[in-house]
mmCIF file of C-alpha atoms in Angstrom:
data_model
loop_
_atom_site.group_PDB
_atom_site.id
_atom_site.type_symbol
_atom_site.label_atom_id
_atom_site.label_comp_id
_atom_site.label_asym_id
_atom_site.label_seq_id
_atom_site.Cartn_x
_atom_site.Cartn_y
_atom_site.Cartn_z
ATOM 1 C CA MET L 1 -4.621 20.353 -10.027
ATOM 2 C CA PHE L 2 -1.313 19.022 -10.204
ATOM 3 C CA HIS L 3 1.896 20.811 -8.500
ATOM 4 C CA ARG L 4 5.419 20.620 -8.251
ATOM 5 C CA GLN L 5 6.064 18.671 -5.238
ATOM 6 C CA ARG L 6 2.526 17.910 -4.826
ATOM 7 C CA ALA L 7 -0.485 15.619 -6.709
ATOM 8 C CA ILE L 8 -3.748 16.178 -5.350
ATOM 9 C CA ILE L 9 -6.854 14.128 -6.718
ATOM 10 C CA ALA L 10 -10.108 15.011 -4.652
ATOM 11 C CA GLY L 11 -12.675 12.505 -3.743
ATOM 12 C CA ILE L 12 -13.845 9.663 -1.476
ATOM 13 C CA GLY L 13 -11.726 6.545 -0.489
ATOM 14 C CA THR L 14 -8.279 6.479 -1.169
ATOM 15 C CA LEU L 15 -5.631 4.218 -3.217
ATOM 16 C CA ALA L 16 -2.112 3.010 -3.123
ATOM 17 C CA VAL L 17 0.740 2.060 -4.646
ATOM 18 C CA LEU L 18 1.862 -1.240 -6.622
ATOM 19 C CA ALA L 19 5.691 -2.347 -6.950
ATOM 20 C CA ALA L 20 6.563 -4.668 -9.154
ATOM 21 C CA CYS L 21 10.107 -6.094 -10.319
ATOM 22 C CA GLY L 22 11.962 -8.456 -11.895
ATOM 23 C CA ALA L 23 10.600 -11.390 -14.159
ATOM 24 C CA GLY L 24 7.626 -11.528 -11.567
ATOM 25 C CA ASN L 25 6.326 -7.900 -13.386
ATOM 26 C CA ARG L 26 2.870 -8.505 -13.658
ATOM 27 C CA GLY L 27 2.439 -5.318 -15.954
ATOM 28 C CA PHE L 28 -0.192 -3.582 -13.791
ATOM 29 C CA SER L 29 -0.543 -0.366 -15.628
ATOM 30 C CA ARG L 30 0.018 2.878 -12.786
ATOM 31 C CA GLU L 31 -3.013 5.081 -13.583
ATOM 32 C CA PRO L 32 -4.976 7.377 -11.680
ATOM 33 C CA VAL L 33 -8.220 5.812 -10.502
ATOM 34 C CA SER L 34 -11.249 8.081 -9.890
ATOM 35 C CA GLY L 35 -12.608 8.964 -6.882
ATOM 36 C CA ALA L 36 -9.821 8.631 -4.596
ATOM 37 C CA THR L 37 -7.759 11.125 -2.109
ATOM 38 C CA VAL L 38 -4.157 11.266 -3.214
ATOM 39 C CA VAL L 39 -1.303 13.694 -1.091
ATOM 40 C CA GLY L 40 2.163 13.161 -2.010
ATOM 41 C CA GLU L 41 4.593 12.977 -4.706
ATOM 42 C CA GLN L 42 3.368 14.156 -8.558
ATOM 43 C CA GLY L 43 3.333 11.044 -11.016
ATOM 44 C CA ILE L 44 2.589 8.190 -8.859
ATOM 45 C CA GLY L 45 -0.040 6.261 -10.631
ATOM 46 C CA LEU L 46 -2.382 3.837 -8.876
ATOM 47 C CA SER L 47 -3.590 0.495 -10.190
ATOM 48 C CA SER L 48 -7.090 -1.364 -9.489
ATOM 49 C CA VAL L 49 -4.669 -3.813 -7.361
ATOM 50 C CA GLU L 50 -3.824 -0.903 -5.040
ATOM 51 C CA SER L 51 -7.385 0.669 -5.179
ATOM 52 C CA SER L 52 -8.179 -2.931 -3.765
ATOM 53 C CA VAL L 53 -5.655 -3.085 -1.155
ATOM 54 C CA ILE L 54 -6.862 0.429 0.136
ATOM 55 C CA ALA L 55 -10.283 0.172 -0.506
ATOM 56 C CA ARG L 56 -10.514 -3.044 2.084
ATOM 57 C CA THR L 57 -8.558 -1.470 4.321
ATOM 58 C CA ASN L 58 -10.462 1.694 4.496
ATOM 59 C CA ALA L 59 -13.629 -0.735 4.448
ATOM 60 C CA ALA L 60 -12.145 -2.594 7.828
ATOM 61 C CA ARG L 61 -11.838 1.092 9.113
ATOM 62 C CA SER L 62 -15.422 2.186 7.953
ATOM 63 C CA ARG L 63 -16.963 -1.018 10.318
ATOM 64 C CA SER L 64 -14.811 0.041 12.760
ATOM 65 C CA GLY L 65 -16.289 3.667 12.839
ATOM 66 C CA LEU L 66 -12.817 4.984 11.469
ATOM 67 C CA PRO L 67 -12.013 7.702 8.673
ATOM 68 C CA PRO L 68 -10.663 6.201 5.893
ATOM 69 C CA LEU L 69 -6.674 6.514 5.052
ATOM 70 C CA ALA L 70 -5.053 8.972 1.981
ATOM 71 C CA ALA L 71 -2.746 7.704 -0.036
ATOM 72 C CA ASP L 72 0.784 9.537 0.400
ATOM 73 C CA GLY L 73 3.789 9.870 -1.772
ATOM 74 C CA GLN L 74 6.243 9.429 0.680
ATOM 75 C CA LEU L 75 4.591 6.537 2.279
ATOM 76 C CA MET L 76 3.820 4.782 -1.317
ATOM 77 C CA ASN L 77 7.647 4.938 -2.063
ATOM 78 C CA GLY L 78 8.931 3.926 0.871
ATOM 79 C CA ALA L 79 6.222 0.852 0.748
ATOM 80 C CA ARG L 80 7.587 0.237 -2.758
ATOM 81 C CA ASN L 81 11.236 0.189 -1.720
ATOM 82 C CA HIS L 82 10.316 -2.103 0.951
ATOM 83 C CA ALA L 83 8.349 -4.618 -1.282
ATOM 84 C CA ARG L 84 11.100 -4.663 -3.803
ATOM 85 C CA TRP L 85 13.608 -5.018 -1.182
ATOM 86 C CA MET L 86 11.879 -7.610 0.372
ATOM 87 C CA ALA L 87 11.053 -9.523 -2.956
ATOM 88 C CA GLY L 88 15.082 -8.937 -4.192
ATOM 89 C CA SER L 89 15.942 -10.849 -0.810
ATOM 90 C CA ARG L 90 13.272 -12.948 -0.552
ATOM 91 C CA SER L 91 13.213 -11.771 3.209
ATOM 92 C CA LEU L 92 10.298 -10.809 5.388
ATOM 93 C CA THR L 93 11.229 -8.627 7.558
ATOM 94 C CA HIS L 94 10.348 -5.184 8.524
ATOM 95 C CA GLY L 95 11.494 -1.788 7.616
ATOM 96 C CA SER L 96 11.963 0.863 10.845
ATOM 97 C CA GLY L 97 10.150 4.207 10.762
ATOM 98 C CA VAL L 98 7.122 3.623 10.083
ATOM 99 C CA ALA L 99 4.293 1.330 11.485
ATOM 100 C CA GLU L 100 3.911 -1.288 8.645
ATOM 101 C CA ASN L 101 2.354 -4.577 7.704
ATOM 102 C CA ILE L 102 4.294 -6.597 5.476
ATOM 103 C CA GLY L 103 3.238 -10.354 3.936
ATOM 104 C CA MET L 104 4.749 -13.035 1.569
ATOM 105 C CA GLY L 105 2.695 -15.120 -0.828
ATOM 106 C CA GLN L 106 -0.912 -13.441 -0.571
ATOM 107 C CA THR L 107 -1.764 -13.946 -4.160
ATOM 108 C CA SER L 108 -4.850 -10.989 -4.428
ATOM 109 C CA ALA L 109 -5.278 -7.845 -2.429
ATOM 110 C CA SER L 110 -8.421 -9.578 -0.652
ATOM 111 C CA GLU L 111 -6.030 -12.459 0.544
ATOM 112 C CA ALA L 112 -3.485 -10.033 1.910
ATOM 113 C CA VAL L 113 -5.748 -7.572 3.635
ATOM 114 C CA SER L 114 -7.754 -10.652 4.701
ATOM 115 C CA SER L 115 -4.442 -11.902 6.588
ATOM 116 C CA TRP L 116 -3.403 -8.789 7.755
ATOM 117 C CA MET L 117 -6.779 -8.435 9.389
ATOM 118 C CA ASN L 118 -6.901 -11.831 10.745
ATOM 119 C CA SER L 119 -3.461 -10.987 12.725
ATOM 120 C CA SER L 120 -3.659 -8.887 16.181
ATOM 121 C CA GLY L 121 -1.211 -6.263 15.453
ATOM 122 C CA HIS L 122 -1.516 -6.171 11.537
ATOM 123 C CA ARG L 123 -5.225 -5.753 12.556
ATOM 124 C CA ALA L 124 -3.891 -2.866 15.191
ATOM 125 C CA ASN L 125 -2.121 -1.045 12.237
ATOM 126 C CA ILE L 126 -4.834 -1.004 10.332
ATOM 127 C CA LEU L 127 -7.342 0.390 13.048
ATOM 128 C CA ASP L 128 -5.215 2.997 14.679
ATOM 129 C CA GLY L 129 -7.110 6.192 14.534
ATOM 130 C CA GLY L 130 -4.255 8.284 14.720
ATOM 131 C CA HIS L 131 -3.259 6.984 11.237
ATOM 132 C CA THR L 132 -4.652 9.421 8.669
ATOM 133 C CA ARG L 133 -2.177 8.295 5.588
ATOM 134 C CA ILE L 134 -1.251 5.135 3.981
ATOM 135 C CA GLY L 135 1.288 3.655 1.535
ATOM 136 C CA VAL L 136 1.286 0.276 0.115
ATOM 137 C CA ALA L 137 3.215 -2.102 -2.311
ATOM 138 C CA VAL L 138 3.258 -5.457 -3.672
ATOM 139 C CA ALA L 139 6.546 -7.028 -5.332
ATOM 140 C CA TYR L 140 7.681 -9.927 -7.213
ATOM 141 C CA SER L 141 10.498 -12.206 -6.734
ATOM 142 C CA ALA L 142 12.153 -13.772 -9.255
ATOM 143 C CA ASN L 143 10.036 -17.330 -8.846
ATOM 144 C CA GLY L 144 6.971 -14.729 -8.772
ATOM 145 C CA THR L 145 6.450 -14.592 -5.483
ATOM 146 C CA PRO L 146 4.515 -11.735 -4.002
ATOM 147 C CA TYR L 147 5.736 -9.712 -0.791
ATOM 148 C CA TRP L 148 3.442 -6.848 0.281
ATOM 149 C CA CYS L 149 3.908 -3.798 2.351
ATOM 150 C CA GLN L 150 1.379 -1.593 3.728
ATOM 151 C CA GLN L 151 2.968 1.645 5.690
ATOM 152 C CA PHE L 152 0.689 3.991 7.768
ATOM 153 C CA ARG L 153 1.390 7.585 9.327
#
């Protein structure tokens, strides 16, 4: 099932990536979660927080009659790197090149997705029918503030 540059776990639903860094590292495990579709680089593990973000994102899409997003290794790495950068610089700033939702201070996956769904621009990214893939990350600044990033393609 694992290929040199691609890992695919078949199933229903999708997952994303959690990035934890610095003193705020919460010690989340990065283990594969069953029942997910993951497309991308081999060896990317997924946590329960990641699963929750994507499950909630896909639930919102489902309520609008849209298909679920599949977690993508490149997008997960991009989201992870951007969340780490934001946490390290303590700057809530969009990256470039992809559709992206960012957040700061939300204490759970539920709160992060709820915040995005309550913002018209962020909700538009989540409910864009042209998106098929997603990457998600959360990273913690040295003072423990969470920075969230969700990227789409």
